[in-house]
Each structure stands twice: as C-alpha cells, then as structure tokens.
Amino acid sequence: MDLDMKTLCEPEGIDVNTQPFILIIFGGGGDLSQKKLIPALYNLFKLDKLNNDSYILSYGRRERTQAEYRTLVKTSIERNFEKEYIHIEDAFLEKFSYIDGDSEKLGGVEKINKYICKFKDIKKYQIIFYLATPPNLAKNILNLIQKLKLCDKPFKKKIVMEKPFGIDTVSAINLNKDLNKIFKEEEIYRIDHYLGKETVQNILFFRFGNSIFEPLWNRSFIDHIQITVAEDIGIGSRGNFYEKAGVLKDIIQNHMMQLIALVAMEPPTNFEADCIRDEKVKIFKSISSMSKEYMEENLVLGQYGPGEINGENIVGYQDEKNVSKDSNMGTFFSGKFHIDNWRWAGIPFYVRAGKRLNKKLTEIVVTFKIPPLKLFGNTCRDILANELVFSIQPEEKISISINMKYPGVENYPHPVEMNFNYSKLDTVFLTAYERLLVDCIKGDLTLFSRQDGIEQMWKVLDPIVDYFNKADFKFPNYSPGTWGPIKSDILLKKDGRKWRI
Ligand code: BG6
C-alpha cells in the first residue's frame, strides 16, 4: 500500500543565500573531494544554486598544474553522474584553482594569500575553509590558516570540519581550543553528512509533526530499536585513514550516534539549531556507561577476510592497500546500547555497522510490543510486532507493517506494509553534501554538531575503543557478503529477537 503525498502548501524551493563565496578546500585532491564535494558543487551549479561570483581554491600536497586539477574535477564528475547529465561548462571549471603545499611546513601560505589578493573587493566574499582531511592534519592546517593575512581582515569567515572531529575526547577538546583561536562557535560547521540526508531529517518531522506516534514513542509501547549502517564496499584506497579510525571512529562515533539521538531525543523547544542540539546532547549524556563484563557480553567487533561477492573475488581487510598484515582494526561493530532516561529505561538499542556486508543498507527499525493477548483463537500464525522502518539507503522510504485479517473463514493474520517512498515525489532532491553546503553558505547550523555534542559522543566511544584495544582477537572473523560475525546474530537471539534483515 503506497501513500501518495498531497502538498498542502507550495514548497518555496531551495533558498540559497546569494552572497558570493570563496571556498578553500584542504584535501582538494583527496577521496572525499573527488567522491562527494566536487560532484555536490557541480550539481548545485547545474541547479543554479551557486552564486556566479563564487570560487573554489583546492589545496593539496601533490604538485599539479591548473589544467591537471581541472581534469581531476572533470573525472570526478564523470564518475559520479550518468553520462546524459554531464555537460561540464567552462564556467564551472574556471571556478577551480589549485595550490600545492605541505601544511606541516606551512607551505602554501604565500600562494593562498596571493590568490586571495587577486580579488579586488575581497570584503564582499565570505571565505569558507573546508578541511576534507584526516583528523591528524587539522592542527597544522589551522596553524596555516592562522598565518594567512586574510584572517585579520573584518570579513565573514567560516570553517567546515569533516568527521571524525578529533580521535578521542581529549583530542576533540584540544582541537576545539585551536579552532577557537581563529573562529567563533557560530563560524564552525562540524559536518556529519548523515544529517543532510532527507530521510534522516524526516525522523524529527515524522515524530513531532504527527500526533499519532509520539504518545507511543516510549518504553511502554516500544519493544526495541535496531539501527543498521551496512555497506557492501570495502575500504577502497583509504587504508591509511581506516587503520587509524576503524568502524568505531568512522561510523559509530558520529553517524550512528546522530541516528540514535534523532530517534531518542525529546521534542525541542523549537526547530532552531541550538534547541535541537541541546536535546541531542542530553541523549548522548544518557547513554549508559558499560562495564568490561557488559562489553564482553554485548559488543561485537569484526573484520572481513577474503571471499567472494556476486562472483567477484574480494581481498580480506589485511590485504587491502596500506593496511598492516596483522591489523586488528574492526571493520564491523554491533552492540546493545541503553539510554538511561525516563522515556527509554530498559529498552535496548541494537546497532550494527560494517564494510563488505551483504548489501548497502541503512535503516532504523522501531519495533513495537506485540498485543498483550492472542485473541484470534486457533490461528496457526503468530501476530507479528508492528514495525516502523525508516529506510535511509538505498531506498529513501518510511514504512509501517500492520496486521490484517487474510480474507477467508479462518483467522489468519496477514502482515501488510504501508509505504511512503521518496522516489515517487516529483521534486528536486539535494544529496546530503549539496544540502549541507547550501546550509553552510546560508549560515544555518541546525544540521551541524556543536562542540559539547562531539565531546559527549567521544565520551561514549572512548571506553569502547579502549576495551577493544586491549582485547584479544582472532581476525578475520567474517566473510564478505554476510551480515558480520555470527556473534552479532547471537547478540539478539539471546534476547529472543533477531535483526530485521
Ligand atoms: C563516511 C565514511 O563518513 O560515510 C565512509 O567515512 C562511508 O567510510 C561513508 O563509506 C558512507 O556514507 P553513505 O552516505 O554512502 O552511507
């Protein structure tokens, strides 16, 4: 059963501040720039959402000519869009310039200053620094930014920091201190691209825009919550990064924590950035701390070995490029979390995330309690629990399963699904990075993390990372194309439950 969308008021379209900007991307030749940022900028340009008077300066370690960098821009667009959609205008390519330098040696300061000085009326631009780099480079890059002469001038500046923000609580606090030497809190955009996804934003709308769900949204009516962030891809060319991050710092500390907060938080006073962020922080603070014994029982770490997916040979994690042959870095995690507050006491949040799993799937499943009595006499089937599923990827969809009577003289319960599928909407969608870039240009911080939130997320993660650092593993412990180590299934089975997929 599909739900159509009736528009009650005409959406106003995407409102973009037309202020011109200069975007300075550190890590401009890296994986993130090529896969996400450049395609996002291209699409915004095509949709006419970029101010014509805006420019992009990419900064990278590798020596490249302007022409070589523009070829990289072209290639990254060609890899990310259907052929029919691609018609790269010179006006777009000409926005890009490239500067090489070693941020450790403050290389490039002069070149960046020179680039900026070319703009006659520099005051009319907002300057957005974007750190598309691993956390260990942040300090050097901030030093470099501080040395730029342009930062003394009274014009608008902002900084976008990619996740993970720091590598633990202490480093996140220190990084923030460094940032505060140059930027005010309202100029700092700590990005988590999951918050830019439409279905993720819809969680709050769904909860607080409908009066039928919120009364049920608590420990009296909900049995448990499942959150899955599964990928079928491996780590690609990101061995260096992944060996330091693993699944815990790459996904659980940020994307997973944000999803937990959106499902669990109390209604904010209003929809302003700080009110929403206040409520999220309360959730991070309420996540139960875990003893060593609890972690042994309820947390699972995994690493993929070699195998096959759809007839394709897959190398094991330890044989990936730039990965140590005896690495004990986790590429899979699952665990049972609890939130110690009035609403959620006693309700498990089962979470799992990993690479080289059975398929790409990001979803949140809210499983309600089954009815208290089995009223339908001699039925041969059990009544299934109602499930509300927020599908975030690959499909953007919200569905509810309900039990109906199957036509006939017997009382056969028949579960059916009511679906709302975003793909049926005839409207322009922005991808997560497009949306977040627009918000940053407009100056809307709602979908970005605040420092206290980041610190609280690390406080949940630090003991878990520490526990696994000391644990003894026999890795690899799962094959590509599966749902991770068998222990992950046992985790739910012990509680009489199972993963939805
Ligand atoms: C990034 C992680 O934040 O998210 C990657 O660093 C991961 O490892 C990616 O592949 C997944 O994003 P998405 O939007 O494809 O789910």
Short mmCIF file of C-alpha atoms and ligand atoms in Angstrom, two decimals:
data_model
loop_
_atom_site.label_atom_id
_atom_site.label_comp_id
_atom_site.label_asym_id
_atom_site.label_seq_id
_atom_site.Cartn_x
_atom_site.Cartn_y
_atom_site.Cartn_z
CA MET A 1 0.00 0.00 0.00
CA ASP A 2 1.66 3.23 -1.06
CA LEU A 3 0.94 6.61 0.43
CA ASP A 4 0.82 9.46 -2.02
CA MET A 5 1.92 12.86 -0.98
CA LYS A 6 -0.61 15.65 -1.19
CA THR A 7 1.04 19.01 -0.98
CA LEU A 8 -0.82 21.28 1.40
CA CYS A 9 1.27 24.30 0.68
CA GLU A 10 3.61 25.03 -2.17
CA PRO A 11 7.23 24.49 -1.14
CA GLU A 12 9.25 27.59 -1.70
CA GLY A 13 12.13 25.81 -3.37
CA ILE A 14 15.68 25.83 -2.19
CA ASP A 15 16.53 29.15 -0.71
CA VAL A 16 20.19 29.96 -1.12
CA ASN A 17 21.97 33.00 0.15
CA THR A 18 23.35 34.69 -2.88
CA GLN A 19 26.36 36.06 -1.09
CA PRO A 20 29.47 35.31 -3.12
CA PHE A 21 31.98 32.97 -1.54
CA ILE A 22 35.48 31.66 -1.85
CA LEU A 23 35.68 28.03 -0.79
CA ILE A 24 39.16 26.86 0.18
CA ILE A 25 39.26 23.06 0.31
CA PHE A 26 42.16 21.44 2.14
CA GLY A 27 42.47 17.91 0.77
CA GLY A 28 41.14 19.11 -2.57
CA GLY A 29 42.59 16.13 -4.45
CA GLY A 30 41.52 13.55 -1.87
CA ASP A 31 38.90 10.84 -1.82
CA LEU A 32 36.19 12.94 -0.17
CA SER A 33 36.64 15.85 -2.57
CA GLN A 34 36.50 13.60 -5.59
CA LYS A 35 33.57 11.48 -4.44
CA LYS A 36 31.39 14.00 -2.64
CA LEU A 37 32.41 17.66 -2.70
CA ILE A 38 33.16 18.21 -6.38
CA PRO A 39 30.01 16.33 -7.51
CA ALA A 40 27.94 18.29 -4.96
CA LEU A 41 29.32 21.61 -6.23
CA TYR A 42 28.68 20.53 -9.81
CA ASN A 43 25.06 19.66 -9.14
CA LEU A 44 24.42 22.89 -7.26
CA PHE A 45 25.91 24.75 -10.21
CA LYS A 46 23.65 22.85 -12.63
CA LEU A 47 20.62 23.63 -10.48
CA ASP A 48 21.64 27.27 -10.50
CA LYS A 49 22.06 27.31 -6.73
CA LEU A 50 25.63 28.60 -6.71
CA ASN A 51 26.27 32.29 -6.85
CA ASN A 52 28.03 33.04 -10.15
CA ASP A 53 30.51 35.09 -8.22
CA SER A 54 31.90 32.15 -6.25
CA TYR A 55 35.25 30.42 -6.49
CA ILE A 56 36.92 27.26 -5.27
CA LEU A 57 40.55 27.01 -4.31
CA SER A 58 41.79 23.46 -3.77
CA TYR A 59 44.84 22.87 -1.67
CA GLY A 60 46.70 19.57 -1.78
CA ARG A 61 50.04 18.00 -1.10
CA ARG A 62 50.63 16.78 -4.64
CA GLU A 63 52.08 19.03 -7.35
CA ARG A 64 49.57 19.58 -10.11
CA THR A 65 49.10 22.16 -12.82
CA GLN A 66 45.77 24.03 -13.01
CA ALA A 67 44.94 22.00 -16.11
CA GLU A 68 45.66 18.73 -14.33
CA TYR A 69 43.46 19.69 -11.43
CA ARG A 70 40.60 20.67 -13.71
CA THR A 71 40.93 17.26 -15.38
CA LEU A 72 40.55 15.70 -11.93
CA VAL A 73 37.40 17.78 -11.43
CA LYS A 74 36.04 16.55 -14.76
CA THR A 75 36.86 12.93 -14.00
CA SER A 76 35.23 13.04 -10.61
CA ILE A 77 32.04 14.41 -12.19
CA GLU A 78 32.11 11.75 -14.90
CA ARG A 79 32.45 9.03 -12.26
CA ASN A 80 29.54 10.32 -10.22
CA PHE A 81 26.84 11.21 -12.73
CA GLU A 82 25.03 9.49 -15.56
CA LYS A 83 26.51 10.35 -18.96
CA GLU A 84 23.32 12.12 -20.08
CA TYR A 85 23.52 14.51 -17.15
CA ILE A 86 27.05 15.63 -17.87
CA HIS A 87 27.75 18.74 -19.81
CA ILE A 88 30.57 20.43 -17.97
CA GLU A 89 30.62 24.07 -18.82
CA ASP A 90 33.86 26.02 -18.82
CA ALA A 91 32.21 28.49 -16.46
CA PHE A 92 32.15 25.72 -13.85
CA LEU A 93 35.71 24.51 -14.41
CA GLU A 94 37.02 28.03 -14.32
CA LYS A 95 35.83 28.41 -10.76
CA PHE A 96 38.51 25.96 -9.66
CA SER A 97 42.14 26.76 -8.91
CA TYR A 98 44.75 24.53 -7.34
CA ILE A 99 47.63 25.20 -4.98
CA ASP A 100 50.09 22.64 -3.69
CA GLY A 101 51.82 22.81 -0.37
CA ASP A 102 52.83 20.86 2.69
CA SER A 103 50.65 22.05 5.56
CA GLU A 104 53.17 20.72 8.11
CA LYS A 105 55.75 23.19 6.86
CA LEU A 106 53.15 25.91 6.41
CA GLY A 107 53.75 25.55 2.70
CA GLY A 108 51.31 27.41 0.55
CA VAL A 109 50.58 30.36 2.88
CA GLU A 110 52.08 32.80 0.42
CA LYS A 111 50.34 31.17 -2.51
CA ILE A 112 46.95 31.32 -0.78
CA ASN A 113 47.49 34.95 0.21
CA LYS A 114 48.42 35.77 -3.35
CA TYR A 115 45.32 34.03 -4.67
CA ILE A 116 43.09 35.94 -2.27
CA CYS A 117 44.76 39.29 -3.03
CA LYS A 118 43.74 38.94 -6.66
CA PHE A 119 40.13 39.63 -5.63
CA LYS A 120 39.60 43.35 -5.80
CA ASP A 121 36.65 43.66 -3.46
CA ILE A 122 37.55 40.86 -1.05
CA LYS A 123 35.15 42.13 1.62
CA LYS A 124 32.09 41.12 -0.36
CA TYR A 125 33.03 37.41 -0.22
CA GLN A 126 32.57 35.02 2.64
CA ILE A 127 35.57 32.76 2.95
CA ILE A 128 34.77 29.15 3.73
CA PHE A 129 37.64 26.90 4.76
CA TYR A 130 36.82 23.22 4.30
CA LEU A 131 39.01 20.61 5.96
CA ALA A 132 38.41 17.50 3.88
CA THR A 133 41.39 15.89 5.58
CA PRO A 134 42.05 13.23 8.26
CA PRO A 135 41.92 14.50 11.88
CA ASN A 136 45.70 14.29 12.39
CA LEU A 137 46.27 17.09 9.83
CA ALA A 138 43.83 19.52 11.42
CA LYS A 139 46.30 21.20 13.81
CA ASN A 140 48.80 22.02 11.06
CA ILE A 141 46.13 23.31 8.75
CA LEU A 142 44.72 25.53 11.48
CA ASN A 143 48.22 26.91 12.07
CA LEU A 144 48.41 27.62 8.39
CA ILE A 145 45.03 29.35 8.35
CA GLN A 146 46.10 31.47 11.29
CA LYS A 147 49.13 32.64 9.33
CA LEU A 148 47.02 33.82 6.41
CA LYS A 149 46.91 37.58 6.29
CA LEU A 150 43.31 37.50 5.14
CA CYS A 151 42.19 36.29 8.56
CA ASP A 152 42.97 39.63 10.15
CA LYS A 153 40.52 41.42 7.92
CA PRO A 154 36.94 42.01 9.08
CA PHE A 155 35.04 39.86 6.60
CA LYS A 156 32.92 36.81 7.00
CA LYS A 157 34.76 33.55 7.51
CA LYS A 158 33.62 30.03 8.30
CA ILE A 159 35.21 26.66 8.69
CA VAL A 160 33.82 23.24 7.86
CA MET A 161 35.40 20.35 9.76
CA GLU A 162 34.91 16.82 8.47
CA LYS A 163 34.30 13.93 10.82
CA PRO A 164 35.81 12.38 12.84
CA PHE A 165 36.37 15.54 14.87
CA GLY A 166 39.47 14.51 16.84
CA ILE A 167 40.33 10.94 17.69
CA ASP A 168 39.04 10.86 21.28
CA THR A 169 37.61 13.19 23.91
CA VAL A 170 40.92 14.85 24.80
CA SER A 171 41.97 15.50 21.22
CA ALA A 172 38.49 16.82 20.37
CA ILE A 173 38.75 19.30 23.25
CA ASN A 174 42.24 20.36 22.13
CA LEU A 175 41.20 20.67 18.51
CA ASN A 176 38.36 22.88 19.58
CA LYS A 177 40.74 25.10 21.55
CA ASP A 178 42.85 25.51 18.43
CA LEU A 179 39.77 26.31 16.40
CA ASN A 180 38.57 28.89 18.90
CA LYS A 181 41.79 30.84 18.47
CA ILE A 182 40.60 31.70 14.97
CA PHE A 183 36.86 31.01 14.76
CA LYS A 184 33.84 31.70 16.95
CA GLU A 185 31.50 28.75 17.67
CA GLU A 186 28.92 30.13 15.20
CA GLU A 187 31.57 30.09 12.45
CA ILE A 188 32.34 26.38 12.97
CA TYR A 189 30.47 23.80 10.89
CA ARG A 190 31.26 20.29 12.18
CA ILE A 191 29.88 18.13 9.44
CA ASP A 192 28.23 14.74 9.61
CA HIS A 193 26.79 14.13 6.19
CA TYR A 194 24.17 11.72 7.55
CA LEU A 195 22.32 14.73 8.91
CA GLY A 196 21.99 16.08 5.36
CA LYS A 197 20.05 13.03 4.15
CA GLU A 198 16.34 13.67 3.57
CA THR A 199 15.04 10.60 5.41
CA VAL A 200 17.25 11.36 8.38
CA GLN A 201 15.78 14.85 8.60
CA ASN A 202 12.35 13.34 8.27
CA ILE A 203 12.75 11.40 11.52
CA LEU A 204 12.07 14.54 13.56
CA PHE A 205 9.26 15.66 11.24
CA PHE A 206 7.68 12.25 11.42
CA ARG A 207 7.89 12.12 15.21
CA PHE A 208 6.86 15.65 16.05
CA GLY A 209 4.67 16.50 13.05
CA ASN A 210 2.21 13.64 13.69
CA SER A 211 0.29 13.28 16.90
CA ILE A 212 -0.39 9.56 16.47
CA PHE A 213 3.15 8.30 17.06
CA GLU A 214 4.58 10.39 19.84
CA PRO A 215 2.29 9.01 22.59
CA LEU A 216 3.57 5.53 21.70
CA TRP A 217 7.21 6.59 21.46
CA ASN A 218 8.46 5.22 24.75
CA ARG A 219 9.29 2.16 26.85
CA SER A 220 5.60 1.28 27.41
CA PHE A 221 4.88 0.61 23.74
CA ILE A 222 8.22 0.07 22.03
CA ASP A 223 9.96 -3.28 22.38
CA HIS A 224 13.33 -2.31 20.95
CA ILE A 225 15.11 -0.27 18.27
CA GLN A 226 17.51 -1.55 15.60
CA ILE A 227 19.85 0.64 13.60
CA THR A 228 21.90 -0.73 10.72
CA VAL A 229 24.51 1.14 8.69
CA ALA A 230 25.74 -1.57 6.34
CA GLU A 231 27.95 -1.22 3.28
CA ASP A 232 28.91 -3.80 0.69
CA ILE A 233 32.02 -1.86 -0.34
CA GLY A 234 35.41 -2.27 1.32
CA ILE A 235 37.78 0.49 2.36
CA GLY A 236 38.93 1.25 -1.19
CA SER A 237 42.03 3.41 -1.25
CA ARG A 238 41.54 4.71 2.30
CA GLY A 239 43.79 2.20 4.11
CA ASN A 240 45.86 4.91 5.80
CA PHE A 241 42.80 6.59 7.23
CA TYR A 242 40.95 3.42 8.10
CA GLU A 243 43.86 1.89 10.01
CA LYS A 244 43.56 4.79 12.44
CA ALA A 245 39.77 5.02 12.54
CA GLY A 246 38.17 1.63 12.01
CA VAL A 247 34.42 1.30 12.12
CA LEU A 248 34.18 2.72 15.64
CA LYS A 249 35.59 6.15 14.79
CA ASP A 250 34.46 6.17 11.16
CA ILE A 251 30.78 5.39 11.71
CA ILE A 252 29.74 4.67 15.31
CA GLN A 253 31.10 7.84 16.98
CA ASN A 254 29.32 10.10 14.51
CA HIS A 255 26.72 8.74 12.06
CA MET A 256 25.39 6.10 14.45
CA MET A 257 25.29 8.43 17.45
CA GLN A 258 23.37 11.01 15.43
CA LEU A 259 20.80 8.44 14.34
CA ILE A 260 20.34 7.27 17.93
CA ALA A 261 19.85 10.86 19.07
CA LEU A 262 17.22 11.65 16.44
CA VAL A 263 15.17 8.58 17.33
CA ALA A 264 15.51 9.02 21.08
CA MET A 265 15.55 12.77 21.78
CA GLU A 266 12.79 14.75 23.46
CA PRO A 267 10.88 17.36 21.43
CA PRO A 268 12.98 20.52 21.11
CA THR A 269 11.51 23.84 22.28
CA ASN A 270 11.61 24.95 18.65
CA PHE A 271 13.42 23.99 15.47
CA GLU A 272 16.37 26.30 15.92
CA ALA A 273 19.86 24.89 15.79
CA ASP A 274 20.66 25.20 19.47
CA CYS A 275 17.37 23.82 20.73
CA ILE A 276 17.78 20.68 18.64
CA ARG A 277 21.41 20.37 19.63
CA ASP A 278 20.55 20.76 23.34
CA GLU A 279 18.20 17.78 23.17
CA LYS A 280 20.71 15.63 21.32
CA VAL A 281 23.40 16.30 23.90
CA LYS A 282 21.03 15.09 26.65
CA ILE A 283 20.70 11.77 24.83
CA PHE A 284 24.46 11.32 24.43
CA LYS A 285 24.80 12.02 28.16
CA SER A 286 22.14 9.42 28.97
CA ILE A 287 23.72 6.52 27.07
CA SER A 288 24.60 4.00 29.79
CA SER A 289 28.22 3.51 30.59
CA MET A 290 29.35 -0.11 30.20
CA SER A 291 31.41 -2.34 32.45
CA LYS A 292 34.06 -4.64 30.97
CA GLU A 293 31.76 -7.61 31.65
CA TYR A 294 28.87 -5.87 29.89
CA MET A 295 31.06 -5.13 26.86
CA GLU A 296 32.23 -8.73 26.69
CA GLU A 297 28.62 -9.91 26.55
CA ASN A 298 27.04 -7.22 24.43
CA LEU A 299 29.55 -5.77 21.97
CA VAL A 300 30.93 -7.45 18.87
CA LEU A 301 33.86 -6.36 16.72
CA GLY A 302 34.62 -7.96 13.39
CA GLN A 303 36.98 -7.78 10.46
CA TYR A 304 36.35 -9.10 6.96
CA GLY A 305 38.50 -11.79 5.46
CA PRO A 306 38.91 -12.70 1.78
CA GLY A 307 35.96 -14.10 -0.12
CA GLU A 308 33.54 -13.52 -2.93
CA ILE A 309 30.61 -11.19 -3.54
CA ASN A 310 28.47 -11.89 -6.63
CA GLY A 311 31.24 -13.92 -8.23
CA GLU A 312 33.82 -11.18 -7.66
CA ASN A 313 36.93 -12.01 -5.64
CA ILE A 314 37.27 -9.80 -2.59
CA VAL A 315 40.55 -9.31 -0.75
CA GLY A 316 40.49 -9.51 3.02
CA TYR A 317 40.96 -6.32 5.04
CA GLN A 318 44.54 -7.25 5.97
CA ASP A 319 45.42 -7.46 2.28
CA GLU A 320 43.99 -4.07 1.40
CA LYS A 321 46.42 -1.33 0.34
CA ASN A 322 48.15 0.48 3.23
CA VAL A 323 46.79 -1.96 5.82
CA SER A 324 49.03 -3.93 8.14
CA LYS A 325 49.09 -7.71 7.56
CA ASP A 326 48.24 -8.35 11.21
CA SER A 327 45.89 -5.42 11.69
CA ASN A 328 43.27 -5.83 14.40
CA MET A 329 41.22 -2.87 13.26
CA GLY A 330 37.48 -3.51 13.30
CA THR A 331 35.52 -3.20 10.06
CA PHE A 332 32.29 -4.36 11.73
CA PHE A 333 30.65 -3.48 15.02
CA SER A 334 27.42 -4.43 16.65
CA GLY A 335 26.24 -3.80 20.15
CA LYS A 336 23.40 -3.28 22.56
CA PHE A 337 23.10 0.23 23.98
CA HIS A 338 20.75 1.55 26.65
CA ILE A 339 19.56 5.07 27.26
CA ASP A 340 19.08 5.80 30.93
CA ASN A 341 16.22 8.25 30.90
CA TRP A 342 12.55 8.17 31.76
CA ARG A 343 11.41 7.51 28.19
CA TRP A 344 13.79 4.71 27.31
CA ALA A 345 14.78 2.89 30.52
CA GLY A 346 15.06 -0.83 29.81
CA ILE A 347 14.62 -0.58 26.01
CA PRO A 348 17.56 -1.95 24.02
CA PHE A 349 19.01 -0.08 21.05
CA TYR A 350 20.76 -2.69 18.90
CA VAL A 351 23.17 -1.08 16.46
CA ARG A 352 25.42 -2.54 13.78
CA ALA A 353 27.65 -1.14 11.06
CA GLY A 354 30.27 -2.57 8.79
CA LYS A 355 32.01 -2.86 5.45
CA ARG A 356 31.83 -5.74 2.98
CA LEU A 357 28.47 -6.81 4.33
CA ASN A 358 25.64 -8.40 2.41
CA LYS A 359 24.37 -5.15 0.87
CA LYS A 360 24.25 -1.41 1.28
CA LEU A 361 21.51 -0.78 3.77
CA THR A 362 20.94 2.00 6.26
CA GLU A 363 17.78 1.72 8.26
CA ILE A 364 16.21 2.36 11.63
CA VAL A 365 13.60 -0.11 12.80
CA VAL A 366 11.26 0.76 15.64
CA THR A 367 9.66 -2.47 16.82
CA PHE A 368 6.52 -2.07 18.88
CA LYS A 369 5.38 -4.54 21.52
CA ILE A 370 3.12 -7.34 20.35
CA PRO A 371 -0.53 -7.14 21.51
CA PRO A 372 -0.96 -8.38 25.07
CA LEU A 373 -3.40 -11.19 24.21
CA LYS A 374 -3.62 -13.73 21.41
CA LEU A 375 -7.30 -13.14 20.70
CA PHE A 376 -7.70 -14.90 17.41
CA GLY A 377 -8.17 -18.41 18.77
CA ASN A 378 -6.95 -21.21 16.60
CA THR A 379 -4.80 -19.18 14.24
CA CYS A 380 -1.78 -21.07 13.07
CA ARG A 381 0.33 -17.96 12.76
CA ASP A 382 1.63 -15.61 15.36
CA ILE A 383 0.80 -11.96 15.24
CA LEU A 384 3.98 -10.14 14.27
CA ALA A 385 5.08 -7.00 16.03
CA ASN A 386 4.34 -3.74 14.21
CA GLU A 387 7.49 -2.30 12.76
CA LEU A 388 8.12 1.23 11.69
CA VAL A 389 11.08 1.35 9.33
CA PHE A 390 12.97 4.46 8.31
CA SER A 391 14.90 3.30 5.23
CA ILE A 392 17.69 5.73 4.59
CA GLN A 393 19.61 3.81 1.93
CA PRO A 394 19.48 2.57 -0.76
CA GLU A 395 15.79 3.48 -0.89
CA GLU A 396 14.55 6.57 0.91
CA LYS A 397 11.34 5.29 2.36
CA ILE A 398 9.26 5.10 5.53
CA SER A 399 7.10 2.03 6.05
CA ILE A 400 4.83 0.62 8.73
CA SER A 401 3.89 -3.02 8.97
CA ILE A 402 0.44 -3.78 10.33
CA ASN A 403 -1.51 -6.99 10.76
CA MET A 404 -4.70 -7.51 8.73
CA LYS A 405 -7.08 -10.42 8.52
CA TYR A 406 -6.48 -12.55 5.44
CA PRO A 407 -9.81 -12.98 3.60
CA GLY A 408 -11.46 -16.32 4.40
CA VAL A 409 -13.22 -18.17 7.17
CA GLU A 410 -10.07 -18.76 9.19
CA ASN A 411 -8.50 -16.09 11.34
CA TYR A 412 -5.23 -15.79 9.50
CA PRO A 413 -3.30 -12.68 10.40
CA HIS A 414 -1.66 -11.16 7.37
CA PRO A 415 1.06 -8.53 7.77
CA VAL A 416 0.94 -5.71 5.21
CA GLU A 417 3.10 -2.67 4.70
CA MET A 418 2.14 0.96 4.28
CA ASN A 419 4.88 2.80 2.43
CA PHE A 420 5.86 6.32 1.75
CA ASN A 421 8.59 6.32 -0.86
CA TYR A 422 10.56 9.46 -1.63
CA SER A 423 11.32 8.33 -5.17
CA LYS A 424 7.65 8.87 -6.02
CA LEU A 425 7.92 12.58 -5.31
CA ASP A 426 8.35 14.72 -8.35
CA THR A 427 10.73 17.24 -6.90
CA VAL A 428 14.39 18.14 -6.92
CA PHE A 429 16.35 16.43 -4.20
CA LEU A 430 19.61 17.66 -2.85
CA THR A 431 22.09 15.00 -1.81
CA ALA A 432 23.44 15.21 1.72
CA TYR A 433 26.58 17.15 0.76
CA GLU A 434 24.66 19.50 -1.50
CA ARG A 435 22.21 20.28 1.29
CA LEU A 436 24.97 20.81 3.86
CA LEU A 437 26.99 23.04 1.55
CA VAL A 438 23.89 25.15 0.95
CA ASP A 439 23.25 25.38 4.70
CA CYS A 440 26.81 26.41 5.35
CA ILE A 441 26.69 29.10 2.66
CA LYS A 442 23.38 30.32 4.11
CA GLY A 443 24.75 30.20 7.65
CA ASP A 444 22.31 27.62 9.05
CA LEU A 445 23.95 25.48 11.74
CA THR A 446 20.99 23.21 12.52
CA LEU A 447 22.41 20.16 10.78
CA PHE A 448 25.93 20.56 12.16
CA SER A 449 27.29 19.35 15.50
CA ARG A 450 28.10 21.56 18.43
CA GLN A 451 31.27 21.06 20.44
CA ASP A 452 29.55 19.72 23.58
CA GLY A 453 27.77 17.12 21.45
CA ILE A 454 31.03 16.00 19.88
CA GLU A 455 32.67 15.63 23.30
CA GLN A 456 29.75 13.63 24.67
CA MET A 457 29.81 11.29 21.67
CA TRP A 458 33.51 10.66 22.28
CA LYS A 459 32.79 10.01 25.95
CA VAL A 460 30.51 7.16 24.90
CA LEU A 461 33.09 5.82 22.46
CA ASP A 462 36.36 6.16 24.38
CA PRO A 463 35.76 3.26 26.82
CA ILE A 464 34.58 1.04 23.96
CA VAL A 465 37.67 1.81 21.86
CA ASP A 466 39.83 1.23 24.91
CA TYR A 467 38.17 -2.10 25.68
CA PHE A 468 38.71 -3.36 22.14
CA ASN A 469 42.29 -2.10 22.05
CA LYS A 470 43.09 -4.40 24.96
CA ALA A 471 41.03 -7.36 23.76
CA ASP A 472 42.48 -10.39 22.07
CA PHE A 473 41.14 -11.10 18.60
CA LYS A 474 41.24 -13.78 16.02
CA PHE A 475 40.70 -11.71 12.90
CA PRO A 476 39.35 -12.04 10.24
CA ASN A 477 36.07 -13.32 11.64
CA TYR A 478 33.51 -12.76 8.90
CA SER A 479 33.28 -13.33 5.17
CA PRO A 480 32.41 -10.65 2.65
CA GLY A 481 28.76 -10.70 1.66
CA THR A 482 27.49 -11.83 5.08
CA TRP A 483 25.99 -9.86 7.97
CA GLY A 484 29.16 -9.94 10.03
CA PRO A 485 30.35 -12.35 12.73
CA ILE A 486 27.86 -14.91 13.96
CA LYS A 487 28.15 -13.36 17.43
CA SER A 488 26.22 -10.40 16.10
CA ASP A 489 23.17 -12.60 15.45
CA ILE A 490 23.60 -14.30 18.81
CA LEU A 491 23.50 -10.88 20.49
CA LEU A 492 19.82 -10.55 19.58
CA LYS A 493 18.99 -14.24 19.74
CA LYS A 494 19.93 -14.27 23.43
CA ASP A 495 17.17 -11.71 23.96
CA GLY A 496 14.65 -13.66 21.87
CA ARG A 497 14.93 -11.20 18.97
CA LYS A 498 16.54 -11.07 15.53
CA TRP A 499 17.81 -8.48 13.06
CA ARG A 500 15.05 -7.47 10.65
CA ILE A 501 17.37 -8.27 7.72
C1 BG6 B 1 31.70 8.20 5.55
C2 BG6 B 1 32.68 7.14 5.97
O1 BG6 B 1 31.51 9.13 6.57
O2 BG6 B 1 30.47 7.59 5.23
C3 BG6 B 1 32.83 6.08 4.91
O3 BG6 B 1 33.93 7.73 6.23
C4 BG6 B 1 31.48 5.53 4.49
O4 BG6 B 1 33.66 5.01 5.34
C5 BG6 B 1 30.53 6.67 4.16
O5 BG6 B 1 31.68 4.71 3.34
C6 BG6 B 1 29.14 6.15 3.95
O6 BG6 B 1 28.33 7.19 3.51
P1 BG6 B 1 26.99 6.90 2.74
O7 BG6 B 1 26.34 8.22 2.59
O8 BG6 B 1 27.36 6.25 1.45
O9 BG6 B 1 26.23 5.95 3.64
#
